Short mmCIF file of C-alpha atoms in Angstrom, two decimals:
data_model
loop_
_atom_site.label_atom_id
_atom_site.label_comp_id
_atom_site.label_asym_id
_atom_site.label_seq_id
_atom_site.Cartn_x
_atom_site.Cartn_y
_atom_site.Cartn_z
CA MET A 1 178.29 148.22 276.96
CA GLN A 2 176.15 151.08 278.18
CA LEU A 3 177.65 154.29 276.96
CA ARG A 4 175.00 156.59 278.35
CA TYR A 5 176.91 156.84 281.60
CA VAL A 6 180.19 157.43 279.78
CA PHE A 7 178.79 160.33 277.78
CA SER A 8 176.99 161.95 280.69
CA GLU A 9 180.24 161.70 282.67
CA LEU A 10 182.12 163.23 279.77
CA ARG A 11 179.72 166.15 279.55
CA GLN A 12 179.80 166.69 283.29
CA SER A 13 183.54 166.55 283.48
CA LEU A 14 184.07 168.92 280.57
CA ARG A 15 181.83 171.42 282.33
CA ARG A 16 183.24 170.89 285.81
CA ASN A 17 186.83 171.30 284.67
CA LEU A 18 186.10 173.95 282.09
CA SER A 19 188.92 176.33 283.01
CA MET A 20 191.49 173.54 282.95
CA HIS A 21 190.26 172.30 279.61
CA ILE A 22 190.41 175.80 278.18
CA ALA A 23 193.97 176.11 279.43
CA VAL A 24 194.87 172.82 277.76
CA ILE A 25 193.17 173.79 274.51
CA LEU A 26 194.83 177.23 274.39
CA THR A 27 198.27 175.81 275.10
CA LEU A 28 197.81 173.12 272.49
CA PHE A 29 196.44 175.71 270.09
CA VAL A 30 199.46 178.01 270.36
CA SER A 31 202.07 175.25 270.38
CA LEU A 32 200.52 173.35 267.47
CA THR A 33 200.06 176.55 265.48
CA LEU A 34 203.79 177.09 265.82
CA VAL A 35 204.41 173.51 264.78
CA GLY A 36 202.14 174.18 261.81
CA PHE A 37 204.10 177.30 260.86
CA GLY A 38 207.30 175.30 261.16
CA LEU A 39 205.92 172.71 258.75
CA LEU A 40 204.74 175.36 256.30
CA ILE A 41 208.13 177.08 256.39
CA HIS A 42 209.78 173.74 255.83
CA GLU A 43 207.64 173.22 252.75
CA GLN A 44 208.36 176.78 251.63
CA SER A 45 212.12 176.35 251.86
CA ASP A 46 211.88 173.05 249.97
CA LYS A 47 210.03 174.90 247.28
CA ALA A 48 212.57 177.70 247.17
CA ARG A 49 215.36 175.16 246.94
CA ASP A 50 213.68 173.44 244.00
CA GLN A 51 213.53 176.73 242.17
CA TRP A 52 216.96 178.12 242.88
CA GLY A 53 218.96 175.27 244.24
CA SER A 54 220.49 175.27 247.66
CA GLU A 55 223.27 177.42 249.05
CA LEU A 56 225.61 174.64 248.09
CA GLN A 57 224.94 175.21 244.43
CA ILE A 58 226.18 177.59 241.82
CA THR A 59 224.54 177.81 238.43
CA ALA A 60 226.39 178.53 235.22
CA PHE A 61 224.08 179.77 232.50
CA LEU A 62 225.28 178.82 229.06
CA CYS A 63 225.16 180.96 225.97
CA LYS A 64 221.93 181.05 223.98
CA ALA A 65 221.37 182.19 220.42
CA ARG A 66 220.85 185.88 221.14
CA ASP A 67 222.74 186.36 224.36
CA ASP A 68 223.14 189.57 226.35
CA ASN A 69 226.76 188.69 226.99
CA PRO A 70 228.88 189.93 224.05
CA SER A 71 231.47 187.20 224.55
CA CYS A 72 228.88 184.65 223.52
CA THR A 73 229.17 184.02 219.82
CA GLY A 74 226.00 182.03 219.52
CA GLU A 75 224.24 178.98 220.92
CA VAL A 76 226.52 176.87 223.09
CA THR A 77 227.89 173.87 221.19
CA ASP A 78 228.10 170.29 222.36
CA ALA A 79 231.88 170.47 222.25
CA GLN A 80 231.80 173.49 224.55
CA LYS A 81 229.45 171.73 226.90
CA GLN A 82 231.75 168.73 227.06
CA ALA A 83 234.66 171.01 227.82
CA ILE A 84 232.68 172.68 230.63
CA ALA A 85 231.64 169.30 232.03
CA LYS A 86 235.25 168.16 232.00
CA VAL A 87 236.42 171.21 233.97
CA VAL A 88 233.60 170.81 236.49
CA ASP A 89 234.21 167.11 236.76
CA GLU A 90 237.85 167.57 237.54
CA SER A 91 237.37 170.28 240.17
CA PRO A 92 237.92 168.93 243.66
CA GLU A 93 235.35 171.31 245.24
CA VAL A 94 232.49 169.84 243.22
CA ALA A 95 230.28 167.20 244.77
CA ASP A 96 227.86 166.79 241.90
CA TYR A 97 226.48 168.56 238.84
CA HIS A 98 223.80 168.27 236.23
CA PHE A 99 222.69 170.08 233.09
CA GLU A 100 219.34 171.77 232.85
CA THR A 101 217.75 171.95 229.42
CA LYS A 102 215.91 174.90 227.94
CA GLU A 103 212.62 173.05 228.45
CA GLU A 104 213.27 172.50 232.14
CA ALA A 105 214.14 176.16 232.60
CA PHE A 106 210.99 177.12 230.74
CA GLU A 107 208.84 174.91 233.00
CA LYS A 108 210.26 176.62 236.09
CA VAL A 109 209.56 180.08 234.73
CA LYS A 110 206.05 179.06 233.79
CA GLU A 111 205.40 177.71 237.28
CA LEU A 112 206.76 180.85 238.91
CA LEU A 113 204.92 183.40 236.78
CA GLY A 114 201.84 181.40 235.92
CA PRO A 115 201.40 179.39 232.71
CA GLU A 116 198.79 181.73 231.18
CA LYS A 117 201.46 184.30 230.24
CA PHE A 118 203.15 181.73 228.03
CA GLU A 119 200.15 180.53 226.06
CA GLY A 120 198.35 181.84 223.06
CA PRO A 121 199.66 183.51 219.93
CA ASN A 122 201.84 186.08 221.68
CA PRO A 123 203.71 184.39 224.54
CA ALA A 124 206.06 186.35 226.81
CA ALA A 125 208.79 183.83 226.09
CA THR A 126 209.29 180.40 224.58
CA ALA A 127 211.55 177.56 225.58
CA ASP A 128 214.01 178.78 223.00
CA ASP A 129 214.50 182.05 224.90
CA MET A 130 215.72 180.14 227.96
CA PRO A 131 219.39 179.45 228.48
CA GLU A 132 220.74 176.01 229.11
CA SER A 133 222.53 175.80 232.42
CA ILE A 134 224.73 173.59 234.51
CA TRP A 135 223.92 173.22 238.23
CA ILE A 136 227.00 172.53 240.27
CA THR A 137 226.72 171.31 243.84
CA LEU A 138 229.67 172.17 246.05
CA LYS A 139 231.06 170.12 248.87
CA ASP A 140 231.48 173.23 251.01
CA PRO A 141 229.48 176.43 250.41
CA ASP A 142 232.54 178.55 251.22
CA GLN A 143 234.77 176.90 248.60
CA TYR A 144 233.16 178.58 245.63
CA GLN A 145 235.78 180.96 244.26
CA GLY A 146 237.95 178.44 242.45
CA ILE A 147 235.17 176.76 240.52
CA THR A 148 233.41 180.05 239.81
CA SER A 149 236.46 181.63 238.21
CA ALA A 150 237.30 178.42 236.39
CA VAL A 151 233.85 178.17 234.82
CA ILE A 152 233.29 181.84 234.04
CA GLY A 153 236.23 181.98 231.66
CA LEU A 154 235.15 179.00 229.57
CA ASP A 155 233.74 179.35 226.10
CA GLY A 156 229.99 178.97 225.99
CA VAL A 157 229.40 180.23 229.54
CA SER A 158 227.34 183.38 229.67
CA SER A 159 227.16 184.04 233.40
CA VAL A 160 227.56 182.35 236.75
CA ARG A 161 225.06 182.75 239.56
CA ASP A 162 226.17 182.04 243.05
CA GLN A 163 223.14 180.69 244.88
CA ARG A 164 224.40 181.92 248.17
CA ASP A 165 223.56 185.45 247.08
CA VAL A 166 220.05 184.59 245.99
CA VAL A 167 218.86 181.80 248.24
CA GLY A 168 221.19 182.23 251.18
CA PRO A 169 219.39 185.07 252.95
CA ILE A 170 215.95 183.60 252.29
CA LEU A 171 216.88 180.13 253.45
CA LYS A 172 218.72 181.56 256.42
CA SER A 173 215.76 183.58 257.63
CA MET A 174 213.44 180.66 257.05
CA ARG A 175 215.72 178.40 259.02
CA LEU A 176 215.82 180.93 261.82
CA MET A 177 212.03 181.16 261.90
CA GLN A 178 211.80 177.40 261.88
CA ILE A 179 214.22 177.01 264.77
CA LEU A 180 212.49 179.74 266.74
CA SER A 181 209.04 178.26 266.27
CA ALA A 182 210.38 174.79 267.07
CA VAL A 183 211.93 175.96 270.34
CA ILE A 184 208.79 177.79 271.46
CA ALA A 185 206.63 174.87 270.32
CA VAL A 186 208.70 172.39 272.34
CA VAL A 187 208.41 174.51 275.49
CA LEU A 188 204.66 174.84 275.01
CA VAL A 189 204.21 171.18 274.19
CA VAL A 190 205.87 170.28 277.49
CA ALA A 191 203.52 172.71 279.23
CA ALA A 192 200.56 171.14 277.42
CA LEU A 193 201.60 167.63 278.45
CA LEU A 194 201.86 168.67 282.09
CA LEU A 195 198.55 170.51 281.93
CA VAL A 196 196.80 167.48 280.47
CA ALA A 197 198.30 165.25 283.17
CA ASN A 198 197.15 167.67 285.84
CA THR A 199 193.68 167.99 284.41
CA ILE A 200 193.25 164.25 284.37
CA ARG A 201 194.58 163.97 287.90
CA LEU A 202 191.98 166.52 289.02
CA ALA A 203 189.24 164.73 287.13
CA VAL A 204 190.23 161.39 288.66
CA PHE A 205 190.19 163.02 292.08
CA ALA A 206 186.79 164.60 291.51
CA ARG A 207 185.42 161.21 290.52
CA ARG A 208 187.31 159.08 293.03
CA ARG A 209 184.10 157.89 294.73
CA GLU A 210 182.51 156.74 291.50
CA ILE A 211 185.77 155.17 290.43
CA GLY A 212 186.12 153.34 293.74
CA ILE A 213 182.63 151.90 293.37
CA MET A 214 183.16 151.01 289.73
CA ARG A 215 186.27 149.06 290.58
CA LEU A 216 184.51 147.35 293.45
CA VAL A 217 181.53 146.18 291.42
CA GLY A 218 183.79 144.99 288.61
CA ALA A 219 183.62 147.62 285.88
CA SER A 220 186.35 146.97 283.34
CA SER A 221 189.33 149.27 283.43
CA LEU A 222 188.62 150.44 279.88
CA TYR A 223 185.11 151.42 280.93
CA ILE A 224 186.46 153.37 283.89
CA ARG A 225 189.03 155.13 281.75
CA LEU A 226 186.80 155.79 278.77
CA PRO A 227 185.48 159.18 279.96
CA PHE A 228 189.04 160.39 280.46
CA LEU A 229 190.18 159.16 277.08
CA LEU A 230 187.19 160.79 275.41
CA GLU A 231 187.99 164.03 277.23
CA ALA A 232 191.50 163.87 275.81
CA ILE A 233 190.16 163.30 272.30
CA VAL A 234 187.63 166.14 272.58
CA THR A 235 190.25 168.68 273.73
CA ALA A 236 192.62 167.49 270.99
CA ALA A 237 189.89 167.78 268.35
CA ILE A 238 188.97 171.33 269.39
CA SER A 239 192.65 172.33 269.34
CA VAL A 240 193.13 170.82 265.88
CA LEU A 241 190.13 172.76 264.55
CA LEU A 242 191.51 176.01 265.98
CA VAL A 243 194.98 175.39 264.58
CA GLY A 244 193.59 174.35 261.19
CA GLY A 245 191.44 177.48 261.07
CA THR A 246 194.38 179.71 261.95
CA LEU A 247 196.71 178.15 259.41
CA ALA A 248 194.02 178.29 256.75
CA ALA A 249 193.43 181.96 257.51
CA VAL A 250 197.15 182.65 257.22
CA MET A 251 197.26 180.77 253.92
CA GLN A 252 194.27 182.63 252.51
CA PHE A 253 194.64 186.17 253.81
CA GLY A 254 198.38 186.33 254.25
CA LEU A 255 199.72 184.24 251.42
CA GLU A 256 197.10 183.98 248.71
CA ASP A 257 195.74 187.53 249.00
CA ARG A 258 198.95 189.41 249.74
CA LEU A 259 202.31 187.73 249.37
CA ARG A 260 201.57 185.93 246.13
CA GLU A 261 200.59 189.26 244.53
CA SER A 262 203.26 191.50 245.99
CA VAL A 263 206.25 189.16 246.18
CA GLY A 264 206.07 187.35 242.89
CA PHE A 265 209.63 186.21 242.50
CA ILE A 266 209.36 183.61 245.26
CA PRO A 267 207.62 180.32 244.38
CA TRP A 268 205.00 180.26 247.15
CA ILE A 269 203.58 177.10 248.67
CA ASP A 270 200.02 176.16 247.82
CA TRP A 271 197.17 174.42 249.68
CA SER A 272 198.81 171.03 249.47
CA ALA A 273 201.37 172.35 251.96
CA PHE A 274 198.51 173.37 254.23
CA TRP A 275 197.10 169.85 254.13
CA TYR A 276 200.56 168.44 254.71
CA ALA A 277 200.77 170.49 257.93
CA ALA A 278 197.13 169.96 258.94
CA VAL A 279 197.28 166.17 258.68
CA ARG A 280 200.44 166.06 260.79
CA ILE A 281 198.90 168.26 263.45
CA ALA A 282 195.72 166.17 263.48
CA ILE A 283 197.93 163.20 264.33
CA ILE A 284 200.16 164.97 266.86
CA ALA A 285 197.36 166.59 268.90
CA PRO A 286 195.53 163.45 270.07
CA VAL A 287 198.87 161.79 270.79
CA LEU A 288 199.81 164.74 273.00
CA THR A 289 196.60 164.45 275.00
CA LEU A 290 196.17 160.68 275.01
CA VAL A 291 199.67 159.74 276.15
CA PRO A 292 199.59 161.68 279.45
CA THR A 293 195.98 160.61 279.97
CA LEU A 294 196.85 156.95 279.58
CA LEU A 295 199.88 157.25 281.84
CA VAL A 296 198.12 159.17 284.61
CA SER A 297 194.93 157.15 284.50
CA ARG A 298 196.83 153.89 284.52
CA LYS A 299 198.78 155.00 287.55
CA SER A 300 195.83 156.25 289.55
CA LEU A 301 193.31 153.60 288.51
CA ARG A 302 195.45 150.53 288.97
CA THR A 303 193.34 147.59 290.09
CA MET B 1 183.93 129.39 298.08
CA ILE B 2 186.83 131.19 299.76
CA ARG B 3 190.01 129.29 300.57
CA PHE B 4 193.24 130.65 302.04
CA GLU B 5 196.25 128.34 301.99
CA LYS B 6 199.10 129.44 304.21
CA VAL B 7 198.65 133.01 303.15
CA VAL B 8 201.27 135.53 304.16
CA LYS B 9 200.90 139.21 303.41
CA THR B 10 203.68 141.60 304.31
CA TYR B 11 203.29 145.24 303.32
CA ALA B 12 206.22 146.98 301.69
CA GLY B 13 208.46 148.60 304.27
CA GLN B 14 207.13 146.55 307.18
CA VAL B 15 208.77 143.67 308.94
CA ALA B 16 205.83 142.05 310.72
CA PRO B 17 203.39 140.43 308.31
CA ALA B 18 199.79 141.68 308.32
CA LEU B 19 198.68 138.11 307.73
CA ASP B 20 200.85 135.20 308.80
CA GLN B 21 200.31 131.64 307.56
CA VAL B 22 196.55 132.00 307.43
CA SER B 23 194.65 128.94 306.26
CA VAL B 24 190.86 129.21 306.15
CA ASP B 25 188.16 127.45 304.19
CA VAL B 26 184.73 129.01 303.80
CA GLU B 27 182.04 126.87 302.18
CA LYS B 28 179.38 128.09 299.83
CA GLY B 29 176.42 129.54 301.72
CA GLU B 30 178.24 130.01 305.01
CA PHE B 31 177.95 133.08 307.23
CA VAL B 32 181.29 133.92 308.76
CA PHE B 33 182.29 136.61 311.23
CA LEU B 34 185.83 137.86 311.08
CA VAL B 35 186.75 139.36 314.46
CA GLY B 36 189.84 140.78 316.06
CA THR B 37 191.25 144.05 317.29
CA SER B 38 192.22 146.87 314.97
CA GLY B 39 195.37 145.90 313.12
CA SER B 40 194.75 142.21 313.56
CA GLY B 41 194.56 141.72 309.79
CA LYS B 42 190.79 141.70 309.13
CA SER B 43 190.93 144.36 306.44
CA THR B 44 193.93 142.74 304.81
CA PHE B 45 191.99 139.47 304.74
CA LEU B 46 189.02 141.11 302.99
CA ARG B 47 191.25 142.94 300.54
CA LEU B 48 192.96 139.72 299.58
CA VAL B 49 189.58 138.19 298.81
CA LEU B 50 188.81 141.20 296.59
CA ARG B 51 192.27 140.93 295.10
CA GLU B 52 193.07 144.49 295.90
CA TYR B 53 196.37 142.99 296.99
CA ARG B 54 198.22 139.85 296.09
CA PRO B 55 199.54 137.67 298.90
CA THR B 56 203.27 137.67 299.59
CA ALA B 57 203.12 133.88 299.89
CA GLY B 58 200.44 131.21 299.86
CA ARG B 59 197.33 130.92 297.76
CA VAL B 60 193.91 132.55 297.75
CA TYR B 61 191.02 130.83 296.00
CA VAL B 62 187.73 132.59 295.39
CA ALA B 63 184.85 130.79 293.69
CA GLY B 64 187.18 128.02 292.59
CA LYS B 65 189.82 130.26 291.03
CA GLU B 66 193.26 130.98 292.35
CA ILE B 67 192.97 134.72 292.19
CA ASN B 68 196.57 135.67 292.73
CA ARG B 69 197.28 133.94 289.43
CA LEU B 70 194.49 135.84 287.71
CA ALA B 71 195.53 138.29 284.98
CA SER B 72 194.75 141.91 285.86
CA TRP B 73 192.22 142.28 283.10
CA LYS B 74 190.22 139.35 284.48
CA VAL B 75 189.96 140.87 287.94
CA PRO B 76 186.88 143.05 287.19
CA ARG B 77 184.93 139.99 286.02
CA MET B 78 185.89 138.13 289.18
CA ARG B 79 184.76 141.06 291.35
CA ARG B 80 181.31 140.89 289.80
CA GLN B 81 180.81 137.73 291.84
CA ILE B 82 181.51 139.63 295.05
CA GLY B 83 179.36 142.32 296.65
CA THR B 84 180.96 144.66 299.13
CA VAL B 85 179.54 146.81 301.92
CA PHE B 86 181.47 149.27 304.07
CA GLN B 87 181.09 151.03 307.38
CA ASP B 88 180.81 154.40 305.63
CA PHE B 89 178.21 153.26 303.04
CA ARG B 90 180.06 154.92 300.12
CA LEU B 91 176.95 156.05 298.30
CA LEU B 92 176.99 158.67 295.56
CA ASN B 93 175.27 161.65 297.15
CA ASN B 94 174.27 163.30 293.89
CA LYS B 95 172.37 160.24 292.75
CA THR B 96 169.02 158.95 293.99
CA VAL B 97 168.63 155.59 295.68
CA ASN B 98 167.48 154.06 292.40
CA GLU B 99 170.43 155.54 290.54
CA ASN B 100 172.90 154.41 293.16
CA VAL B 101 171.74 150.83 292.88
CA ALA B 102 171.41 150.98 289.10
CA PHE B 103 174.94 152.39 288.84
CA ALA B 104 176.45 149.06 289.88
CA LEU B 105 174.67 147.37 286.97
CA GLN B 106 175.20 150.12 284.42
CA VAL B 107 178.96 150.18 284.76
CA ILE B 108 179.24 146.45 284.13
CA GLY B 109 177.12 146.77 281.03
CA ARG B 110 173.81 145.20 282.11
CA SER B 111 170.88 146.04 279.88
CA ARG B 112 168.24 148.61 280.74
CA THR B 113 165.52 146.01 280.92
CA GLU B 114 167.50 144.02 283.44
CA ILE B 115 168.18 147.14 285.47
CA ARG B 116 164.51 148.08 285.46
CA ARG B 117 163.66 144.65 286.78
CA LEU B 118 166.49 144.11 289.28
CA VAL B 119 166.63 147.51 291.01
CA PRO B 120 163.06 147.64 292.38
CA GLU B 121 163.22 143.93 293.21
CA THR B 122 166.38 144.45 295.25
CA LEU B 123 165.12 147.61 296.95
CA GLU B 124 162.08 145.65 298.04
CA LEU B 125 164.30 142.89 299.39
CA VAL B 126 166.24 145.34 301.57
CA GLY B 127 163.05 147.04 302.72
CA LEU B 128 163.32 150.31 300.85
CA GLU B 129 160.32 150.05 298.55
CA GLY B 130 158.97 153.50 297.72
CA LYS B 131 162.18 155.28 298.60
CA GLY B 132 163.87 154.94 295.24
CA ASP B 133 163.64 158.62 294.38
CA ARG B 134 165.20 159.87 297.60
CA LEU B 135 168.74 161.16 297.82
CA PRO B 136 171.08 159.45 300.29
CA ASP B 137 171.20 162.58 302.48
CA GLU B 138 167.46 162.32 303.05
CA LEU B 139 167.79 158.85 304.54
CA SER B 140 168.77 157.62 308.00
CA GLY B 141 172.06 155.81 308.51
CA GLY B 142 170.35 152.43 308.61
CA GLU B 143 168.51 153.17 305.39
CA GLN B 144 171.71 154.33 303.72
CA GLN B 145 173.37 151.08 304.66
CA ARG B 146 170.41 149.22 303.16
CA VAL B 147 170.98 151.11 299.93
CA ALA B 148 174.62 150.07 300.05
CA ILE B 149 173.60 146.46 300.62
CA ALA B 150 171.12 146.68 297.75
CA ARG B 151 173.90 147.97 295.52
CA ALA B 152 176.20 145.16 296.62
CA PHE B 153 173.55 142.51 296.11
CA VAL B 154 171.75 143.75 293.01
CA ASN B 155 174.00 141.74 290.71
CA ARG B 156 173.29 138.64 292.80
CA PRO B 157 176.90 137.94 293.77
CA GLN B 158 177.97 134.60 295.19
CA ILE B 159 179.83 136.28 298.02
CA LEU B 160 178.92 139.31 300.11
CA ILE B 161 181.73 141.00 301.99
CA ALA B 162 180.79 143.39 304.77
CA ASP B 163 183.47 145.45 306.48
CA GLU B 164 182.06 146.70 309.80
CA PRO B 165 178.62 147.28 308.27
CA THR B 166 177.10 148.24 311.62
CA GLY B 167 180.04 150.33 312.81
CA ASN B 168 178.23 153.63 312.29
CA LEU B 169 174.80 152.47 313.39
CA ASP B 170 173.01 152.30 316.73
CA PRO B 171 172.25 148.84 318.18
CA SER B 172 168.60 148.61 317.19
CA THR B 173 169.34 149.69 313.61
CA SER B 174 172.21 147.21 313.56
CA VAL B 175 169.84 144.38 314.37
CA GLY B 176 167.79 145.27 311.29
CA ILE B 177 170.89 145.23 309.12
CA MET B 178 171.94 141.87 310.53
CA LYS B 179 168.50 140.43 309.80
CA LEU B 180 168.88 141.64 306.26
CA LEU B 181 172.34 140.09 305.90
CA ASP B 182 170.93 136.87 307.33
CA ARG B 183 168.13 136.94 304.77
CA ILE B 184 170.67 137.43 301.99
CA ASN B 185 172.70 134.55 303.39
CA ARG B 186 169.63 132.32 303.22
CA THR B 187 169.40 132.89 299.46
CA GLY B 188 172.63 130.90 299.26
CA THR B 189 175.03 133.84 299.27
CA THR B 190 178.21 133.37 301.26
CA VAL B 191 178.56 136.24 303.74
CA LEU B 192 181.90 137.29 305.19
CA MET B 193 181.60 140.03 307.76
CA ALA B 194 184.35 141.78 309.68
CA THR B 195 183.11 143.33 312.90
CA HIS B 196 183.90 144.68 316.35
CA ASP B 197 180.34 144.36 317.53
CA ALA B 198 180.36 141.70 320.25
CA GLY B 199 176.61 141.83 320.80
CA ILE B 200 175.83 140.99 317.22
CA VAL B 201 178.30 138.12 317.04
CA ASP B 202 176.95 136.63 320.26
CA GLN B 203 173.36 136.89 319.04
CA MET B 204 173.85 135.38 315.63
CA ARG B 205 175.75 132.28 316.71
CA LYS B 206 177.51 131.83 313.40
CA ARG B 207 180.99 130.70 312.54
CA VAL B 208 183.65 133.02 314.03
CA ILE B 209 187.21 133.39 312.82
CA GLU B 210 189.40 135.45 315.11
CA LEU B 211 192.59 137.06 313.96
CA ASP B 212 195.33 138.36 316.21
CA HIS B 213 198.52 139.89 314.86
CA GLY B 214 197.82 138.33 311.51
CA ARG B 215 197.29 134.80 312.79
CA VAL B 216 194.10 132.80 313.09
CA VAL B 217 193.72 132.22 316.84
CA ARG B 218 190.22 130.78 316.74
CA ASP B 219 187.87 129.24 314.20
CA GLN B 220 184.62 128.18 315.84
CA ALA B 221 181.53 126.82 314.15
CA GLN B 222 178.98 128.63 316.35
CA GLY B 223 181.05 131.12 318.25
CA VAL B 224 180.64 134.23 320.27
CA TYR B 225 182.75 137.36 320.20
CA GLY B 226 184.80 136.83 323.36
CA PHE B 227 187.07 133.85 323.69
CA GLN B 228 185.40 130.87 325.39
CA HIS B 229 187.38 127.96 326.69
#
């Protein structure tokens, strides 16, 4: 197959329809950037949930050897733990629960604050300084009072943390941002689809003479459609690069350089979340341009 | 080479068929005129040969294949055996004569060496040697039609379809075009030409098929344009 013609057509068409292609690229750029933010926020809330548990959870920290709570008489005993587990187990509001060991708690703190603070001869804390805890998942986030008051009075319980106070507002605002970006992204994606369809329709119209001759002399339908499909891939690729650049800039200048320093208590996402979002966008973008191109070109180039 | 068996073609939304029980057999190497008034079904006939449409009923065979049974993806390959020429030339005005003719070969994937051999050869055949670098606008109507014929013939098709090829040309230019089509016919190519031009049909004395309201009303081996009893 001679591709010289295909590529010269592609170049010509990209130039001829430049304003339309820019419109497509910009629309895709904005909508996919929002999709990207949505994905990053999704990753961020997963990360927050791993650290603190969800709104459905309350955490009861158990007594450790030198506890701040004067009612603790020393390290929680196995008998006390069994008694706590029994109470939790028998509460109707509880969906599920699990114990967290000192080591697990220590790992979380290390990840949040950076492992270097906990190494060497003079560590900020050791695993022994961490409390054991029991993570209780509720069936309904509003049915927390009964279990909270039941657990707080038990021997061996130092304090109870209601996750709704800690995680609730963060998760709520993240969810709001996610919904908002999803709604705007959907509207813009629809606009992008229509723009792509229109661009292709224009391009088919501009080339109708060539296309008529190609069909007449027996060019295959793939050959006729190839310039259009390549156009779709080129616009998608440019959009993906723009979106990737923007998200990377946000990660570097917004998150790495600022938020991670100034807001240390939140476990921030890292570059793996960026790649998670980037790969998904690199798949979505060509689909968004190729699907309308295939549909429109099939309709207007039917043999 | 072309066989119609009781072909009926009714367009969507119309009651009267454009072609009605048409049975025609064109042998390899024949030169056939298709005559009739506007709306008699000539264009429909040609489009069925090109498989731009499928017949409503009946069968159409081209080059031994029943083309209404042909899968869509095989249609392009079948069309490579047919060259087509129109009244309005349909040249690409931004391409030179050479490029216009080469285009037909490029888009079906012929190699550059073949193109370099076939294009000048064909331009010489149609009498346009030395004009390969001109643009269509710089040529006369007769010359433009020669370019169109060169483009239709450059792939050496078995069938050449011409839809009113002299419709836009003056009589003396038309004679030149007809001589050219006759020369192409002598190479063994089947020529099927739809026309209104009575003078040309009378002069050539070839087979004439006349259509009227979608029916074949005459099929004469060496006919003239007007009906002769």
